[in-house]
């Protein structure tokens, strides 16, 4: 069962760490993630090959690439959500703030309170707006109503949706529009005050106006949070990100400042992709 | 041969063929028109049967209530039809006692099984356990009855020495076991249909598996779970063979589960298989008791519908 499987993954990766631990350099103060030689398999199919990258703090890092290139898989590995698929195996290491997240002692629940996630399709719980946002704080033991009230208000304000929902906090979140639901989901992620926010194509199910609002919000959020965003949309990556990583067939082809990557790609494959020759 | 086919095809005009076939299928068109009526007829059979049963129950009950007053029937506390007392309370009490014991057994076990199957078991384990669990539902109830009488009762007698051979405890316990698959299977379906995106949302906030199960999956599946429990309870109310065999035939207004009792269904069996003469008061009392039973299960079913509408979490 999945528990057993997870443990196995950890063990294999720990063994691999022994090899790479000596060679890996310490992450600088300005990076949240240090990924080193990450390989990932779904059963026998390898989805990621020797990915190494350093994710900077309080910046927006975009991950682009054609469908099936492993960009979502990579994102979900960062908070170990990828292990929801029981047949996943990994090797290599990911350090979050200098701690290896595959280490036995490192709890994935702790990781996920530090590294929040916003999903492709808005997925509010079938509860009130208030209960959605209060869910995270509640499961981590915050029970006092006054405290929760404050957290909910602050999170909804930070997610730029407070004005739209303040009179319907106790109505079901499913009554909101898709764009509003997605911002409630962002508020839900903000409510536990994470360090990093992972966004998995957060605007692909939204209309252009909602998309613009979420993009604007991302610009606001990067003042306080480190954001990693997977996107199908290259214009979006160019608009909102500071750094961009280009994935192709499970490999990290190029990782550079967004301006450089789009204006002066070093790799032929990157150039082909951003000029629309494939994908 | 291939070549022949090829050239044939080149000469064929598909539209022409369809036209030709259309002329032939005028009978088919008639069938098309008749079929819905035929299907409607099939559907009406069960509706008519229900109405027929209801009509018979009502008519014969009215016959009974001209002999025995409704007031005496529902407020009397002694049921001994062979000596002329028709107070239905002991039978209702017996039925409720059995149902209560069965619910106490089936709801926790069924729910926990459902949680295990839906949230913890791997596909392989689920594929083995679920069918085995559902086999429980296919065992004839008379077999359950003898299982209660010859296995469960002696077992309980080891713990409770003065437990009688016929007692409500074993009967209720085994009725509970019988309805576990109903609770487990229907609740598991309800939990399974909770979208994975909701689970992911909670995991993404650092929830543990237990928190996901109890604070996301169960609330989202609540209406389905309640519906499954209420359906199982109404099955327990109507259960006949197990209680006839194992719980005895002593109409007894008691809530002591170690005593022998009689349920409404068990009385119906007793009276219907004995030498009750047609047209006697006892004969008519069958229908009054049946009517009461029907009202009970009807209320439970309406209640199930009300609950599942009221507490539905839309997703």
XYZ file of C-alpha atoms in Angstrom:
594
model
C 0.000 0.000 0.000
C 0.994 3.585 -0.473
C 2.513 4.033 2.993
C 4.920 1.180 2.435
C 5.749 2.508 -0.983
C 6.511 5.967 0.342
C 8.856 4.549 2.857
C 10.667 2.642 0.150
C 11.051 5.809 -1.880
C 12.549 7.582 1.036
C 14.955 4.773 1.645
C 16.147 4.619 -1.905
C 16.598 8.340 -2.016
C 18.442 8.354 1.282
C 20.876 5.856 -0.141
C 21.395 8.039 -3.138
C 21.949 11.000 -0.888
C 24.929 9.355 0.716
C 26.588 9.475 -2.650
C 25.634 12.985 -3.575
C 25.716 14.559 -0.114
C 29.405 15.276 -0.257
C 29.305 16.799 -3.672
C 26.229 18.979 -3.156
C 26.909 22.559 -2.333
C 25.066 24.421 0.390
C 22.060 26.409 -0.766
C 22.550 30.106 -0.449
C 20.415 32.294 1.786
C 18.513 33.556 -1.196
C 17.226 30.212 -2.418
C 14.304 28.175 -1.110
C 14.861 24.982 -3.062
C 18.054 23.294 -4.179
C 17.269 20.463 -6.539
C 20.127 18.108 -7.333
C 20.114 15.301 -9.891
C 16.442 14.578 -9.439
C 15.175 11.518 -11.291
C 11.594 10.350 -11.066
C 9.823 7.263 -12.335
C 6.157 6.337 -12.607
C 6.604 2.595 -12.361
C 8.989 1.817 -15.201
C 8.509 5.103 -17.064
C 11.030 7.750 -16.247
C 9.409 11.200 -16.105
C 12.284 13.380 -14.889
C 15.963 13.090 -15.802
C 18.767 14.527 -13.669
C 17.023 17.808 -12.932
C 19.143 20.287 -10.988
C 18.040 23.832 -10.268
C 18.035 26.452 -7.569
C 14.758 28.229 -6.863
C 15.238 31.812 -5.653
C 13.487 33.364 -2.694
C 10.714 35.944 -3.098
C 10.767 35.717 -6.864
C 8.363 34.259 -9.367
C 9.859 31.222 -11.056
C 7.940 30.030 -14.111
C 8.150 26.515 -15.479
C 7.224 26.171 -19.143
C 7.267 23.347 -21.641
C 4.954 21.303 -23.858
C 2.352 18.901 -22.435
C 3.829 15.804 -20.854
C 7.277 17.335 -20.401
C 7.234 16.706 -16.668
C 6.707 20.268 -15.486
C 3.689 19.452 -13.321
C 5.401 16.336 -12.013
C 8.402 18.432 -11.053
C 6.201 20.974 -9.272
C 4.375 18.283 -7.312
C 7.659 16.713 -6.287
C 8.576 19.936 -4.486
C 5.846 19.368 -1.872
C 5.854 15.598 -2.300
C 2.292 15.593 -3.619
C 3.580 13.415 -6.428
C 3.628 10.548 -3.934
C -0.174 10.433 -4.111
C 0.533 8.165 -7.079
C 1.666 5.004 -5.311
C 4.054 3.764 -8.005
C 6.309 6.825 -7.934
C 10.028 6.381 -7.249
C 12.602 9.125 -6.982
C 16.336 9.511 -6.711
C 18.509 12.544 -6.180
C 17.718 15.194 -3.629
C 15.631 18.278 -3.068
C 16.701 20.586 -0.288
C 14.144 22.955 1.123
C 15.997 25.566 3.178
C 18.960 23.194 3.476
C 16.929 20.197 4.582
C 16.479 17.202 2.349
C 12.721 16.751 1.916
C 13.112 13.036 1.137
C 14.784 12.454 4.477
C 12.985 10.017 6.764
C 12.802 12.557 9.550
C 11.323 15.226 7.329
C 7.539 15.106 7.632
C 5.664 15.735 4.425
C 2.833 17.398 6.355
C 5.333 19.936 7.693
C 6.713 20.459 4.200
C 3.223 21.146 2.871
C 2.451 23.761 5.496
C 5.616 25.531 4.356
C 5.084 24.875 0.674
C 1.464 25.570 -0.216
C -0.199 24.693 -3.490
C -2.779 26.113 -5.855
C -4.191 23.690 -8.380
C -5.107 23.806 -12.042
C -8.826 23.587 -11.473
C -10.250 25.576 -8.585
C -10.924 22.975 -5.885
C -12.622 24.661 -2.949
C -14.088 22.302 -0.372
C -17.886 22.044 -0.528
C -18.072 24.296 2.520
C -18.539 27.993 3.182
C -15.928 30.507 2.027
C -14.989 31.043 5.669
C -14.558 27.335 6.409
C -12.463 26.911 3.277
C -9.975 29.550 4.314
C -10.031 28.477 7.967
C -9.424 24.824 7.068
C -5.615 24.988 7.126
C -5.279 26.905 10.405
C -7.895 24.639 11.983
C -6.157 21.369 11.162
C -3.013 22.834 12.654
C -4.748 23.449 15.936
C -5.909 27.065 15.731
C -9.401 27.005 17.225
C -10.094 30.480 18.643
C -12.787 32.228 16.706
C -11.281 35.734 16.970
C -7.936 34.477 15.672
C -9.574 32.572 12.829
C -11.691 35.607 11.930
C -8.528 37.660 11.601
C -6.719 35.027 9.564
C -9.673 34.609 7.203
C -10.034 38.344 6.636
C -6.320 38.878 6.103
C -5.970 35.920 3.741
C -8.971 36.945 1.661
C -7.637 40.506 1.486
C -4.196 39.264 0.445
C -5.841 37.151 -2.232
C -7.672 40.271 -3.484
C -11.114 38.781 -3.069
C -12.248 40.173 0.283
C -14.451 42.878 -1.198
C -16.241 40.363 -3.410
C -16.997 37.823 -0.697
C -17.102 39.716 2.589
C -20.916 39.669 2.628
C -21.150 35.991 1.752
C -18.470 34.441 3.929
C -20.890 31.803 5.161
C -22.247 30.814 1.787
C -20.987 27.754 -0.053
C -17.841 28.511 -2.037
C -19.330 26.646 -4.994
C -21.705 29.547 -5.554
C -18.778 31.747 -6.634
C -17.503 32.103 -10.195
C -14.515 30.049 -11.321
C -12.129 32.990 -10.987
C -13.417 33.835 -7.532
C -13.134 30.181 -6.485
C -9.500 30.147 -7.586
C -8.733 33.243 -5.532
C -10.485 31.651 -2.535
C -8.182 28.665 -3.072
C -5.227 31.029 -3.097
C -6.534 32.597 0.131
C -6.855 29.093 1.563
C -3.200 28.459 0.766
C -2.166 31.838 2.212
C -4.036 31.211 5.461
C -1.279 28.969 6.840
C 1.306 31.630 5.883
C 3.507 29.351 3.819
C 6.979 30.205 2.646
C 6.591 29.003 -0.927
C 3.478 28.782 -3.096
C 3.352 26.267 -5.915
C 0.882 27.066 -8.670
C -0.014 24.390 -11.177
C -1.409 26.194 -14.225
C -3.654 28.258 -11.945
C -5.285 30.213 -14.749
C -5.811 27.526 -17.376
C -9.453 27.037 -16.351
C -10.199 30.752 -16.066
C -11.493 33.444 -18.404
C -9.140 36.284 -19.496
C -10.369 38.803 -16.916
C -10.003 36.352 -14.034
C -6.616 35.387 -15.425
C -5.494 39.010 -15.376
C -6.620 39.311 -11.758
C -4.673 36.222 -10.711
C -1.580 37.447 -12.573
C -1.806 40.797 -10.830
C -2.177 38.984 -7.545
C 0.955 36.922 -8.188
C 2.906 40.170 -8.599
C 1.596 41.338 -5.238
C 2.285 38.011 -3.524
C 5.921 37.768 -4.524
C 6.721 40.550 -2.067
C 6.065 38.084 0.716
C 6.231 34.637 -0.842
C 8.412 32.658 -3.191
C 6.258 31.512 -6.064
C 6.774 28.704 -8.523
C 4.235 28.643 -11.311
C 3.735 26.058 -14.020
C 2.163 27.547 -17.089
C 1.195 26.510 -20.571
C 1.167 30.075 -21.617
C 4.537 31.522 -22.598
C 3.241 35.084 -22.645
C 2.110 34.586 -19.094
C 5.550 33.342 -18.077
C 7.138 36.337 -19.791
C 4.706 38.755 -18.136
C 4.854 37.634 -14.544
C 8.032 35.683 -13.827
C 11.559 36.671 -12.831
C 13.128 33.385 -13.795
C 11.962 30.759 -16.245
C 12.773 27.071 -16.539
C 12.132 25.254 -19.803
C 11.398 21.535 -19.522
C 11.356 19.115 -22.439
C 10.803 15.346 -22.242
C 11.603 15.282 -18.539
C 14.805 17.253 -18.837
C 15.478 20.755 -17.644
C 16.762 22.263 -20.888
C 17.380 25.799 -19.794
C 16.938 27.854 -16.651
C 17.651 31.578 -16.743
C 16.340 35.042 -16.019
C 13.072 35.361 -17.855
C 14.235 38.230 -20.071
C 17.355 36.369 -21.068
C 15.565 33.135 -21.747
C 13.011 34.718 -24.024
C 15.282 37.182 -25.790
C 18.489 35.253 -25.913
C 17.893 31.523 -25.493
C 21.113 29.549 -25.221
C 19.703 26.198 -26.314
C 18.388 25.524 -29.801
C 15.417 23.579 -28.363
C 14.399 26.525 -26.176
C 14.553 28.820 -29.168
C 12.418 26.446 -31.243
C 9.835 26.223 -28.485
C 9.524 29.922 -27.689
C 9.383 30.870 -31.327
C 6.537 28.391 -31.786
C 8.268 25.877 -33.983
C 6.816 23.040 -31.876
C 4.645 22.435 -28.838
C -11.081 -11.710 -53.788
C -9.654 -8.546 -52.318
C -9.696 -7.023 -55.720
C -13.342 -7.987 -56.205
C -14.290 -6.319 -52.974
C -12.380 -3.242 -53.956
C -14.129 -2.854 -57.278
C -17.494 -3.654 -55.698
C -16.990 -0.873 -53.257
C -16.113 1.539 -55.981
C -19.423 0.884 -57.687
C -21.481 1.054 -54.503
C -23.541 4.058 -53.655
C -24.026 4.045 -49.899
C -26.902 6.505 -49.972
C -28.710 4.235 -52.432
C -28.219 1.255 -50.123
C -29.628 3.203 -47.205
C -32.640 4.180 -49.316
C -33.210 0.516 -50.218
C -32.972 -0.550 -46.596
C -35.355 2.147 -45.489
C -38.093 0.733 -47.649
C -37.542 -2.673 -46.086
C -37.642 -1.360 -42.522
C -41.139 0.053 -42.362
C -41.857 -2.717 -39.832
C -38.848 -1.528 -37.863
C -40.344 1.936 -37.721
C -43.525 0.502 -36.255
C -41.509 -1.356 -33.631
C -39.762 1.896 -32.769
C -43.122 3.414 -32.011
C -44.427 0.471 -29.985
C -41.332 -0.098 -27.857
C -41.778 2.885 -25.481
C -45.307 1.709 -24.661
C -44.069 -1.784 -23.982
C -41.337 -0.440 -21.676
C -43.856 1.781 -19.905
C -46.019 -1.279 -19.316
C -43.099 -3.077 -17.665
C -42.481 -0.077 -15.414
C -46.151 0.118 -14.503
C -46.168 -3.496 -13.258
C -44.151 -2.618 -10.170
C -46.130 0.544 -9.534
C -49.377 -1.422 -9.756
C -48.015 -4.115 -7.450
C -47.165 -1.509 -4.827
C -50.603 0.016 -5.114
C -52.182 -3.427 -4.929
C -50.308 -4.318 -1.750
C -51.194 -0.990 -0.215
C -54.852 -1.464 -1.127
C -55.003 -4.978 0.354
C -53.234 -3.878 3.520
C -55.623 -0.973 3.958
C -58.787 -2.954 3.235
C -57.968 -5.858 5.551
C -56.671 -3.504 8.262
C -59.951 -1.630 8.179
C -61.648 -5.003 8.638
C -59.459 -5.628 11.660
C -60.099 -2.238 13.185
C -63.823 -2.885 13.149
C -63.145 -5.752 15.610
C -60.434 -4.114 17.667
C -60.288 -0.353 18.156
C -57.282 1.509 16.725
C -56.756 3.047 20.142
C -56.455 -0.357 21.862
C -54.213 -1.616 19.076
C -51.675 1.170 19.353
C -51.823 1.834 23.099
C -52.285 -1.687 24.462
C -49.156 -3.204 25.970
C -50.087 -6.847 25.777
C -49.987 -8.898 22.607
C -51.583 -12.294 22.952
C -53.948 -12.636 20.012
C -54.930 -16.182 20.949
C -56.482 -14.849 24.118
C -57.807 -11.698 22.548
C -55.325 -8.950 23.550
C -54.197 -6.916 20.598
C -51.808 -4.289 21.968
C -49.118 -3.970 19.293
C -46.547 -2.228 21.531
C -44.574 -5.384 22.413
C -44.138 -6.211 18.713
C -43.055 -2.658 17.878
C -40.760 -2.725 20.909
C -39.233 -6.017 19.758
C -38.676 -4.662 16.257
C -37.077 -1.474 17.579
C -34.837 -3.412 19.945
C -33.574 -5.645 17.146
C -33.090 -2.622 14.903
C -31.206 -0.722 17.592
C -28.807 -3.605 18.272
C -28.306 -4.157 14.545
C -27.560 -0.461 14.017
C -25.048 -0.390 16.866
C -23.261 -3.332 15.243
C -23.515 -2.346 11.593
C -22.892 1.410 11.505
C -19.417 1.538 13.087
C -18.218 -1.651 11.392
C -19.717 -0.719 8.037
C -18.378 2.837 8.118
C -14.895 1.799 9.172
C -14.836 -0.839 6.422
C -15.939 1.789 3.924
C -13.232 4.214 5.065
C -10.635 1.486 4.811
C -11.752 0.389 1.354
C -12.095 3.869 -0.070
C -9.161 5.687 1.530
C -6.554 3.197 2.711
C -6.781 -0.032 0.734
C -4.713 -0.436 -2.419
C -6.583 -1.336 -5.588
C -5.528 -4.947 -5.202
C -6.788 -5.262 -1.638
C -10.029 -3.494 -2.516
C -10.623 -5.811 -5.446
C -10.429 -8.796 -3.088
C -12.226 -7.450 -0.018
C -15.168 -5.666 -1.599
C -16.638 -8.703 -3.384
C -16.096 -10.847 -0.283
C -17.939 -8.250 1.781
C -20.746 -8.209 -0.730
C -21.075 -11.988 -0.514
C -22.318 -11.391 3.042
C -25.352 -9.722 1.475
C -26.067 -12.794 -0.633
C -26.251 -15.330 2.196
C -29.858 -16.505 2.657
C -31.249 -15.006 5.835
C -32.419 -18.363 7.148
C -28.761 -19.403 7.206
C -27.993 -16.281 9.224
C -30.818 -17.254 11.563
C -29.326 -20.649 12.320
C -25.889 -19.092 12.568
C -27.303 -16.809 15.285
C -29.087 -19.630 17.068
C -26.382 -22.291 16.969
C -23.178 -20.270 16.990
C -23.659 -16.709 18.247
C -26.018 -17.535 21.114
C -23.744 -20.232 22.623
C -20.824 -17.824 22.201
C -22.668 -15.057 24.037
C -23.765 -17.557 26.670
C -20.091 -17.951 27.498
C -20.064 -14.250 28.459
C -23.629 -13.851 29.758
C -24.447 -17.153 31.517
C -28.199 -16.600 31.985
C -28.811 -15.721 28.330
C -31.789 -17.676 27.015
C -31.674 -19.814 23.878
C -33.894 -17.305 22.123
C -32.863 -13.732 22.767
C -32.895 -10.334 21.089
C -29.131 -9.884 21.433
C -28.012 -12.664 19.064
C -30.807 -11.918 16.610
C -30.030 -8.197 16.522
C -26.297 -8.837 16.352
C -26.624 -11.084 13.322
C -29.111 -8.734 11.611
C -26.376 -6.132 12.132
C -23.812 -8.363 10.441
C -26.218 -8.932 7.590
C -26.597 -5.200 6.874
C -22.880 -4.341 7.193
C -22.278 -4.831 3.446
C -25.113 -2.435 2.683
C -23.625 0.305 4.846
C -20.067 -0.437 3.745
C -20.724 -0.764 0.042
C -23.013 2.256 -0.367
C -20.862 4.454 1.899
C -17.773 3.411 -0.003
C -19.455 4.411 -3.257
C -20.293 7.790 -1.722
C -16.706 8.341 -0.542
C -15.250 7.135 -3.799
C -17.233 9.710 -5.713
C -15.701 12.561 -3.708
C -13.381 14.138 -6.288
C -9.668 13.621 -5.733
C -9.116 17.342 -6.207
C -10.663 17.907 -2.775
C -8.289 15.452 -1.143
C -5.354 17.082 -2.910
C -6.494 20.495 -1.705
C -6.365 19.292 1.880
C -3.085 17.408 1.515
C -1.632 20.557 -0.029
C -2.354 22.384 3.237
C -0.413 19.837 5.246
C -3.365 17.712 6.332
C -2.640 14.163 7.453
C -4.514 11.243 5.985
C -6.824 11.056 9.007
C -7.625 14.764 8.746
C -8.406 14.376 5.074
C -10.714 11.449 5.783
C -12.619 13.014 8.657
C -12.629 16.675 7.657
C -12.975 16.476 3.883
C -14.105 13.088 2.609
C -16.693 12.200 5.256
C -18.409 15.627 5.247
C -18.475 15.625 1.451
C -19.923 12.111 1.349
C -22.245 12.707 4.313
C -25.554 12.569 2.484
C -24.664 9.307 0.755
C -23.493 7.795 4.008
C -26.666 8.757 5.873
C -28.775 7.412 3.038
C -26.908 4.096 3.227
C -27.423 3.893 6.990
C -31.127 4.660 6.790
C -31.617 2.124 4.009
C -29.798 -0.469 6.086
C -31.974 0.357 9.091
C -35.147 -0.066 7.118
C -33.795 -3.402 5.933
C -33.249 -4.360 9.581
C -36.809 -3.311 10.478
C -38.201 -5.593 7.813
C -35.827 -8.506 8.472
C -37.823 -11.656 9.159
C -36.050 -15.015 9.090
C -33.174 -14.237 11.444
C -35.426 -12.887 14.172
C -37.981 -15.640 13.714
C -35.318 -18.297 14.173
C -33.106 -16.670 16.786
C -35.030 -14.066 18.759
C -37.967 -16.187 19.807
C -41.740 -15.802 19.726
C -42.496 -14.142 23.020
C -44.191 -10.763 22.581
C -42.475 -8.965 25.379
C -42.377 -5.230 25.989
C -38.800 -5.017 27.220
C -35.565 -3.315 26.381
C -33.510 -6.053 27.948
C -31.645 -7.631 25.014
C -31.038 -10.919 26.810
C -34.741 -11.766 26.807
C -36.756 -13.493 24.140
C -38.930 -11.108 22.142
C -41.085 -11.119 19.036
C -40.883 -8.669 16.186
C -43.712 -7.599 13.911
C -42.292 -9.702 11.099
C -41.839 -12.766 13.291
C -45.478 -12.531 14.370
C -46.587 -12.372 10.775
C -44.621 -15.556 10.048
C -46.014 -17.268 13.114
C -49.614 -16.388 12.315
C -49.352 -16.960 8.583
C -47.806 -20.434 8.925
C -49.942 -21.603 11.850
C -53.510 -22.832 11.726
C -55.043 -19.385 11.729
C -58.474 -19.619 10.180
C -59.358 -17.332 7.316
C -61.520 -14.400 8.385
C -60.685 -14.661 12.077
C -59.515 -11.613 14.003
C -55.996 -13.028 14.173
C -56.034 -13.360 10.397
C -56.959 -9.697 10.026
C -54.420 -8.652 12.653
C -51.719 -9.825 10.202
C -52.673 -6.968 7.933
C -52.796 -4.397 10.704
C -49.305 -5.391 11.813
C -48.142 -5.458 8.181
C -49.580 -1.990 7.677
C -47.724 -0.719 10.743
C -44.485 -2.233 9.444
C -45.058 -0.649 6.052
C -45.547 2.772 7.636
C -42.282 2.348 9.566
C -40.192 1.548 6.501
C -41.965 4.237 4.481
C -41.072 6.836 7.110
C -37.458 5.637 7.121
C -37.234 5.931 3.346
C -38.748 9.410 3.303
C -36.369 10.359 6.101
C -33.413 9.075 4.055
C -34.471 11.200 1.108
C -34.950 14.257 3.290
C -31.528 13.853 4.934
C -29.656 13.312 1.717
C -31.277 16.407 0.184
C -30.766 18.589 3.218
C -27.133 17.767 3.910
C -25.911 17.416 0.367
C -22.524 19.078 -0.097
C -22.487 19.959 -3.761
C -19.224 19.437 -5.539
